[in-house]
Amino acid sequence: MKILPFLVLAWLFLGAQGGLAEAFSISVGRMAVVPGLVFALVAWIGVWATVPAALWSAILLGLACDLLWGYPKVGGVGGTAYIVGPNALGFFLAMQLILSLRGVMNRKNPMAYGVLAILGSVTAQAIVIAVLSVHRIYGDAIDWQASHEVGTRLAGSVYTGVVALVVSYLLLPLHGVMGFPAMAYRPGSRRF
């Protein structure tokens, strides 16, 4: 994978996540469901990139999410707490899942990106919820209620899958620009 196109796409998707989050937000009851645009990029990279490039890109994008979006503090203390690690760890483990499943997916079918984005996002958000719940239990002053976050983040994961399906149509032509390896397909060969 080429580093410059990756950095440009990461910059675009991180900017879109921060700038368009409210525009893409859907209200479901008392929840505001927001898609993970950055994770849609993670899922696409996971399908095409080599294993080391995919894992490092997941860590870097998760770390960028950790540093850009914090968590409000409790009790009117004010400010925002930035906790480095939950998204980086969640994206890394979700990438492991995507790498395990990509061999049985049709890479040229946009539905594959949607399914992998849903499964990976659920995995990443479960890790984020677990890590931040441990932080809250051990006294960090973050405004965090795991019972509320489970529903919001699960619905957001499904929404992320829908967005990844749409975004995959935009990203598929960039396969060559990103420098991903070509699919090893020889006519007459079988995968199984």
PDB file of C-alpha atoms in Angstrom:
ATOM      1  CA  MET A   1       0.000   0.000   0.000  1.00  0.00           C
ATOM      2  CA  LYS A   2       1.293   3.437  -0.905  1.00  0.00           C
ATOM      3  CA  ILE A   3       1.619   5.811   2.029  1.00  0.00           C
ATOM      4  CA  LEU A   4       0.692   9.121   0.347  1.00  0.00           C
ATOM      5  CA  PRO A   5      -2.715   8.003  -1.003  1.00  0.00           C
ATOM      6  CA  PHE A   6      -3.410   6.387   2.377  1.00  0.00           C
ATOM      7  CA  LEU A   7      -2.655   9.629   4.210  1.00  0.00           C
ATOM      8  CA  VAL A   8      -4.855  11.630   1.826  1.00  0.00           C
ATOM      9  CA  LEU A   9      -7.768   9.204   2.235  1.00  0.00           C
ATOM     10  CA  ALA A  10      -7.263   9.116   6.007  1.00  0.00           C
ATOM     11  CA  TRP A  11      -7.293  12.902   6.112  1.00  0.00           C
ATOM     12  CA  LEU A  12     -10.469  13.040   3.996  1.00  0.00           C
ATOM     13  CA  PHE A  13     -12.312  10.409   6.029  1.00  0.00           C
ATOM     14  CA  LEU A  14     -11.251  11.841   9.401  1.00  0.00           C
ATOM     15  CA  GLY A  15     -12.380  15.273   8.216  1.00  0.00           C
ATOM     16  CA  ALA A  16     -15.667  13.876   6.948  1.00  0.00           C
ATOM     17  CA  GLN A  17     -16.223  12.051  10.241  1.00  0.00           C
ATOM     18  CA  GLY A  18     -15.668  15.229  12.211  1.00  0.00           C
ATOM     19  CA  GLY A  19     -17.423  17.626   9.881  1.00  0.00           C
ATOM     20  CA  LEU A  20     -20.354  15.584   8.616  1.00  0.00           C
ATOM     21  CA  ALA A  21     -21.204  13.604  11.757  1.00  0.00           C
ATOM     22  CA  GLU A  22     -24.200  15.777  12.595  1.00  0.00           C
ATOM     23  CA  ALA A  23     -25.371  15.822   8.979  1.00  0.00           C
ATOM     24  CA  PHE A  24     -25.394  12.010   8.806  1.00  0.00           C
ATOM     25  CA  SER A  25     -26.832  11.606  12.304  1.00  0.00           C
ATOM     26  CA  ILE A  26     -30.147   9.761  12.620  1.00  0.00           C
ATOM     27  CA  SER A  27     -32.295  10.087  15.730  1.00  0.00           C
ATOM     28  CA  VAL A  28     -33.682   6.776  16.942  1.00  0.00           C
ATOM     29  CA  GLY A  29     -35.645   7.343  20.117  1.00  0.00           C
ATOM     30  CA  ARG A  30     -33.256   9.105  22.505  1.00  0.00           C
ATOM     31  CA  MET A  31     -30.192   7.909  20.607  1.00  0.00           C
ATOM     32  CA  ALA A  32     -28.288   9.863  18.002  1.00  0.00           C
ATOM     33  CA  VAL A  33     -26.889   7.237  15.639  1.00  0.00           C
ATOM     34  CA  VAL A  34     -23.791   8.295  13.699  1.00  0.00           C
ATOM     35  CA  PRO A  35     -21.974   6.163  11.090  1.00  0.00           C
ATOM     36  CA  GLY A  36     -18.272   5.465  11.428  1.00  0.00           C
ATOM     37  CA  LEU A  37     -16.925   6.868   8.180  1.00  0.00           C
ATOM     38  CA  VAL A  38     -13.370   6.176   9.307  1.00  0.00           C
ATOM     39  CA  PHE A  39     -14.249   2.557   9.951  1.00  0.00           C
ATOM     40  CA  ALA A  40     -15.693   2.265   6.443  1.00  0.00           C
ATOM     41  CA  LEU A  41     -12.189   3.137   5.223  1.00  0.00           C
ATOM     42  CA  VAL A  42     -10.681   0.617   7.654  1.00  0.00           C
ATOM     43  CA  ALA A  43     -12.919  -2.133   6.265  1.00  0.00           C
ATOM     44  CA  TRP A  44     -12.003  -1.268   2.672  1.00  0.00           C
ATOM     45  CA  ILE A  45      -8.284  -1.272   3.457  1.00  0.00           C
ATOM     46  CA  GLY A  46      -8.693  -4.575   5.295  1.00  0.00           C
ATOM     47  CA  VAL A  47     -10.146  -6.240   2.225  1.00  0.00           C
ATOM     48  CA  TRP A  48      -7.369  -5.218  -0.162  1.00  0.00           C
ATOM     49  CA  ALA A  49      -4.133  -4.393   1.692  1.00  0.00           C
ATOM     50  CA  THR A  50      -1.396  -6.764   2.761  1.00  0.00           C
ATOM     51  CA  VAL A  51      -1.619  -7.950   6.353  1.00  0.00           C
ATOM     52  CA  PRO A  52       1.075  -5.670   7.858  1.00  0.00           C
ATOM     53  CA  ALA A  53      -0.213  -2.611   5.981  1.00  0.00           C
ATOM     54  CA  ALA A  54      -3.795  -3.340   7.028  1.00  0.00           C
ATOM     55  CA  LEU A  55      -2.896  -3.778  10.699  1.00  0.00           C
ATOM     56  CA  TRP A  56      -0.752  -0.640  10.840  1.00  0.00           C
ATOM     57  CA  SER A  57      -3.375   1.435   9.063  1.00  0.00           C
ATOM     58  CA  ALA A  58      -6.026   0.250  11.544  1.00  0.00           C
ATOM     59  CA  ILE A  59      -3.808   1.232  14.489  1.00  0.00           C
ATOM     60  CA  LEU A  60      -3.038   4.648  12.976  1.00  0.00           C
ATOM     61  CA  LEU A  61      -6.659   5.422  12.130  1.00  0.00           C
ATOM     62  CA  GLY A  62      -7.806   4.267  15.566  1.00  0.00           C
ATOM     63  CA  LEU A  63      -5.141   6.386  17.233  1.00  0.00           C
ATOM     64  CA  ALA A  64      -6.230   9.391  15.165  1.00  0.00           C
ATOM     65  CA  CYS A  65      -9.832   8.841  16.312  1.00  0.00           C
ATOM     66  CA  ASP A  66      -8.645   8.640  19.930  1.00  0.00           C
ATOM     67  CA  LEU A  67      -6.739  11.901  19.623  1.00  0.00           C
ATOM     68  CA  LEU A  68      -9.429  13.809  17.731  1.00  0.00           C
ATOM     69  CA  TRP A  69     -12.574  12.880  19.644  1.00  0.00           C
ATOM     70  CA  GLY A  70     -12.530  12.793  23.412  1.00  0.00           C
ATOM     71  CA  TYR A  71     -15.110  12.080  26.088  1.00  0.00           C
ATOM     72  CA  PRO A  72     -16.795  14.721  28.258  1.00  0.00           C
ATOM     73  CA  LYS A  73     -15.904  14.862  31.945  1.00  0.00           C
ATOM     74  CA  VAL A  74     -18.529  14.332  34.664  1.00  0.00           C
ATOM     75  CA  GLY A  75     -19.924  16.609  37.307  1.00  0.00           C
ATOM     76  CA  GLY A  76     -19.657  19.916  35.531  1.00  0.00           C
ATOM     77  CA  VAL A  77     -15.863  19.741  35.682  1.00  0.00           C
ATOM     78  CA  GLY A  78     -15.818  20.781  32.070  1.00  0.00           C
ATOM     79  CA  GLY A  79     -13.396  19.945  29.372  1.00  0.00           C
ATOM     80  CA  THR A  80     -12.801  16.797  27.448  1.00  0.00           C
ATOM     81  CA  ALA A  81     -10.811  13.712  28.393  1.00  0.00           C
ATOM     82  CA  TYR A  82      -8.704  12.214  25.619  1.00  0.00           C
ATOM     83  CA  ILE A  83      -7.954   8.555  26.259  1.00  0.00           C
ATOM     84  CA  VAL A  84      -5.413   7.064  23.889  1.00  0.00           C
ATOM     85  CA  GLY A  85      -5.968   3.427  23.087  1.00  0.00           C
ATOM     86  CA  PRO A  86      -9.622   2.326  22.993  1.00  0.00           C
ATOM     87  CA  ASN A  87     -10.209   2.972  19.286  1.00  0.00           C
ATOM     88  CA  ALA A  88      -6.682   1.943  18.317  1.00  0.00           C
ATOM     89  CA  LEU A  89      -7.100  -1.392  20.088  1.00  0.00           C
ATOM     90  CA  GLY A  90     -10.658  -1.815  18.797  1.00  0.00           C
ATOM     91  CA  PHE A  91      -9.691  -1.067  15.195  1.00  0.00           C
ATOM     92  CA  PHE A  92      -6.694  -3.418  15.443  1.00  0.00           C
ATOM     93  CA  LEU A  93      -8.798  -6.347  16.696  1.00  0.00           C
ATOM     94  CA  ALA A  94     -11.553  -5.574  14.196  1.00  0.00           C
ATOM     95  CA  MET A  95      -8.929  -5.613  11.442  1.00  0.00           C
ATOM     96  CA  GLN A  96      -7.853  -9.066  12.627  1.00  0.00           C
ATOM     97  CA  LEU A  97     -11.450 -10.205  12.143  1.00  0.00           C
ATOM     98  CA  ILE A  98     -11.676  -8.584   8.709  1.00  0.00           C
ATOM     99  CA  LEU A  99      -8.399 -10.201   7.647  1.00  0.00           C
ATOM    100  CA  SER A 100      -9.703 -13.583   8.792  1.00  0.00           C
ATOM    101  CA  LEU A 101     -12.956 -13.213   6.863  1.00  0.00           C
ATOM    102  CA  ARG A 102     -11.742 -11.579   3.661  1.00  0.00           C
ATOM    103  CA  GLY A 103     -10.688 -14.898   2.163  1.00  0.00           C
ATOM    104  CA  VAL A 104     -14.289 -16.079   1.988  1.00  0.00           C
ATOM    105  CA  MET A 105     -15.690 -12.797   0.645  1.00  0.00           C
ATOM    106  CA  ASN A 106     -16.041 -11.697  -2.955  1.00  0.00           C
ATOM    107  CA  ARG A 107     -13.811  -8.618  -2.960  1.00  0.00           C
ATOM    108  CA  LYS A 108     -15.512  -7.030  -5.942  1.00  0.00           C
ATOM    109  CA  ASN A 109     -18.979  -7.179  -4.402  1.00  0.00           C
ATOM    110  CA  PRO A 110     -19.889  -4.025  -2.431  1.00  0.00           C
ATOM    111  CA  MET A 111     -22.074  -6.102  -0.095  1.00  0.00           C
ATOM    112  CA  ALA A 112     -18.886  -7.678   1.228  1.00  0.00           C
ATOM    113  CA  TYR A 113     -17.719  -4.276   2.462  1.00  0.00           C
ATOM    114  CA  GLY A 114     -21.023  -3.673   4.187  1.00  0.00           C
ATOM    115  CA  VAL A 115     -20.982  -7.033   5.952  1.00  0.00           C
ATOM    116  CA  LEU A 116     -17.332  -6.721   6.969  1.00  0.00           C
ATOM    117  CA  ALA A 117     -17.884  -3.143   8.146  1.00  0.00           C
ATOM    118  CA  ILE A 118     -20.806  -4.210  10.341  1.00  0.00           C
ATOM    119  CA  LEU A 119     -18.949  -7.163  11.869  1.00  0.00           C
ATOM    120  CA  GLY A 120     -15.733  -5.220  12.311  1.00  0.00           C
ATOM    121  CA  SER A 121     -17.450  -2.156  13.719  1.00  0.00           C
ATOM    122  CA  VAL A 122     -19.383  -4.240  16.258  1.00  0.00           C
ATOM    123  CA  THR A 123     -16.074  -5.797  17.332  1.00  0.00           C
ATOM    124  CA  ALA A 124     -14.302  -2.433  17.562  1.00  0.00           C
ATOM    125  CA  GLN A 125     -17.139  -0.806  19.470  1.00  0.00           C
ATOM    126  CA  ALA A 126     -17.344  -3.716  21.920  1.00  0.00           C
ATOM    127  CA  ILE A 127     -13.644  -3.203  22.691  1.00  0.00           C
ATOM    128  CA  VAL A 128     -14.134   0.566  23.078  1.00  0.00           C
ATOM    129  CA  ILE A 129     -17.087   0.036  25.432  1.00  0.00           C
ATOM    130  CA  ALA A 130     -15.117  -2.477  27.513  1.00  0.00           C
ATOM    131  CA  VAL A 131     -11.999  -0.311  27.794  1.00  0.00           C
ATOM    132  CA  LEU A 132     -13.890   2.867  28.649  1.00  0.00           C
ATOM    133  CA  SER A 133     -16.076   1.018  31.161  1.00  0.00           C
ATOM    134  CA  VAL A 134     -12.938  -0.158  32.947  1.00  0.00           C
ATOM    135  CA  HIS A 135     -11.660   3.430  32.941  1.00  0.00           C
ATOM    136  CA  ARG A 136     -14.956   4.583  34.452  1.00  0.00           C
ATOM    137  CA  ILE A 137     -14.939   1.851  37.107  1.00  0.00           C
ATOM    138  CA  TYR A 138     -11.437   2.751  38.233  1.00  0.00           C
ATOM    139  CA  GLY A 139     -12.243   6.391  38.777  1.00  0.00           C
ATOM    140  CA  ASP A 140     -11.669   8.316  35.557  1.00  0.00           C
ATOM    141  CA  ALA A 141     -13.944  11.338  35.532  1.00  0.00           C
ATOM    142  CA  ILE A 142     -15.526  10.656  32.151  1.00  0.00           C
ATOM    143  CA  ASP A 143     -19.240  10.901  31.495  1.00  0.00           C
ATOM    144  CA  TRP A 144     -19.735   7.311  30.405  1.00  0.00           C
ATOM    145  CA  GLN A 145     -22.716   4.980  30.741  1.00  0.00           C
ATOM    146  CA  ALA A 146     -22.058   1.629  29.118  1.00  0.00           C
ATOM    147  CA  SER A 147     -25.762   0.704  29.117  1.00  0.00           C
ATOM    148  CA  HIS A 148     -26.547   3.721  26.927  1.00  0.00           C
ATOM    149  CA  GLU A 149     -23.490   3.291  24.706  1.00  0.00           C
ATOM    150  CA  VAL A 150     -24.196  -0.348  23.795  1.00  0.00           C
ATOM    151  CA  GLY A 151     -27.389   0.447  21.913  1.00  0.00           C
ATOM    152  CA  THR A 152     -26.048   3.614  20.342  1.00  0.00           C
ATOM    153  CA  ARG A 153     -22.842   2.011  19.114  1.00  0.00           C
ATOM    154  CA  LEU A 154     -24.553  -1.174  17.891  1.00  0.00           C
ATOM    155  CA  ALA A 155     -26.994   0.889  15.824  1.00  0.00           C
ATOM    156  CA  GLY A 156     -24.044   2.989  14.633  1.00  0.00           C
ATOM    157  CA  SER A 157     -22.281  -0.187  13.510  1.00  0.00           C
ATOM    158  CA  VAL A 158     -25.226  -1.182  11.334  1.00  0.00           C
ATOM    159  CA  TYR A 159     -25.335   2.358   9.943  1.00  0.00           C
ATOM    160  CA  THR A 160     -21.587   2.115   9.278  1.00  0.00           C
ATOM    161  CA  GLY A 161     -22.203  -1.016   7.191  1.00  0.00           C
ATOM    162  CA  VAL A 162     -24.784   0.790   5.073  1.00  0.00           C
ATOM    163  CA  VAL A 163     -22.420   3.725   4.560  1.00  0.00           C
ATOM    164  CA  ALA A 164     -19.538   1.347   3.734  1.00  0.00           C
ATOM    165  CA  LEU A 165     -21.687  -0.227   1.038  1.00  0.00           C
ATOM    166  CA  VAL A 166     -22.182   3.190  -0.587  1.00  0.00           C
ATOM    167  CA  VAL A 167     -18.592   4.331  -0.036  1.00  0.00           C
ATOM    168  CA  SER A 168     -17.231   1.142  -1.598  1.00  0.00           C
ATOM    169  CA  TYR A 169     -18.517   2.289  -4.997  1.00  0.00           C
ATOM    170  CA  LEU A 170     -16.366   5.410  -4.622  1.00  0.00           C
ATOM    171  CA  LEU A 171     -13.303   3.543  -3.345  1.00  0.00           C
ATOM    172  CA  LEU A 172     -13.182   0.561  -5.725  1.00  0.00           C
ATOM    173  CA  PRO A 173     -11.687   2.619  -8.595  1.00  0.00           C
ATOM    174  CA  LEU A 174      -8.857   3.695  -6.258  1.00  0.00           C
ATOM    175  CA  HIS A 175      -7.495   0.150  -6.013  1.00  0.00           C
ATOM    176  CA  GLY A 176      -4.596   0.877  -8.349  1.00  0.00           C
ATOM    177  CA  VAL A 177      -3.842   4.310  -6.903  1.00  0.00           C
ATOM    178  CA  MET A 178      -3.477   2.799  -3.419  1.00  0.00           C
ATOM    179  CA  GLY A 179      -0.974   0.252  -4.695  1.00  0.00           C
ATOM    180  CA  PHE A 180      -2.852  -2.774  -3.417  1.00  0.00           C
ATOM    181  CA  PRO A 181      -1.643  -6.145  -4.675  1.00  0.00           C
ATOM    182  CA  ALA A 182      -3.579  -7.604  -7.569  1.00  0.00           C
ATOM    183  CA  MET A 183      -5.910 -10.466  -6.836  1.00  0.00           C
ATOM    184  CA  ALA A 184      -4.216 -13.772  -7.500  1.00  0.00           C
ATOM    185  CA  TYR A 185      -6.711 -15.367  -9.830  1.00  0.00           C
ATOM    186  CA  ARG A 186      -5.768 -17.698 -12.591  1.00  0.00           C
ATOM    187  CA  PRO A 187      -8.460 -18.975 -14.954  1.00  0.00           C
ATOM    188  CA  GLY A 188      -9.242 -22.571 -14.217  1.00  0.00           C
ATOM    189  CA  SER A 189      -7.885 -22.434 -10.668  1.00  0.00           C
ATOM    190  CA  ARG A 190     -10.043 -23.139  -7.648  1.00  0.00           C
ATOM    191  CA  ARG A 191      -9.792 -21.573  -4.243  1.00  0.00           C
ATOM    192  CA  PHE A 192     -10.921 -24.605  -2.307  1.00  0.00           C
TER     193      PHE A 192
END
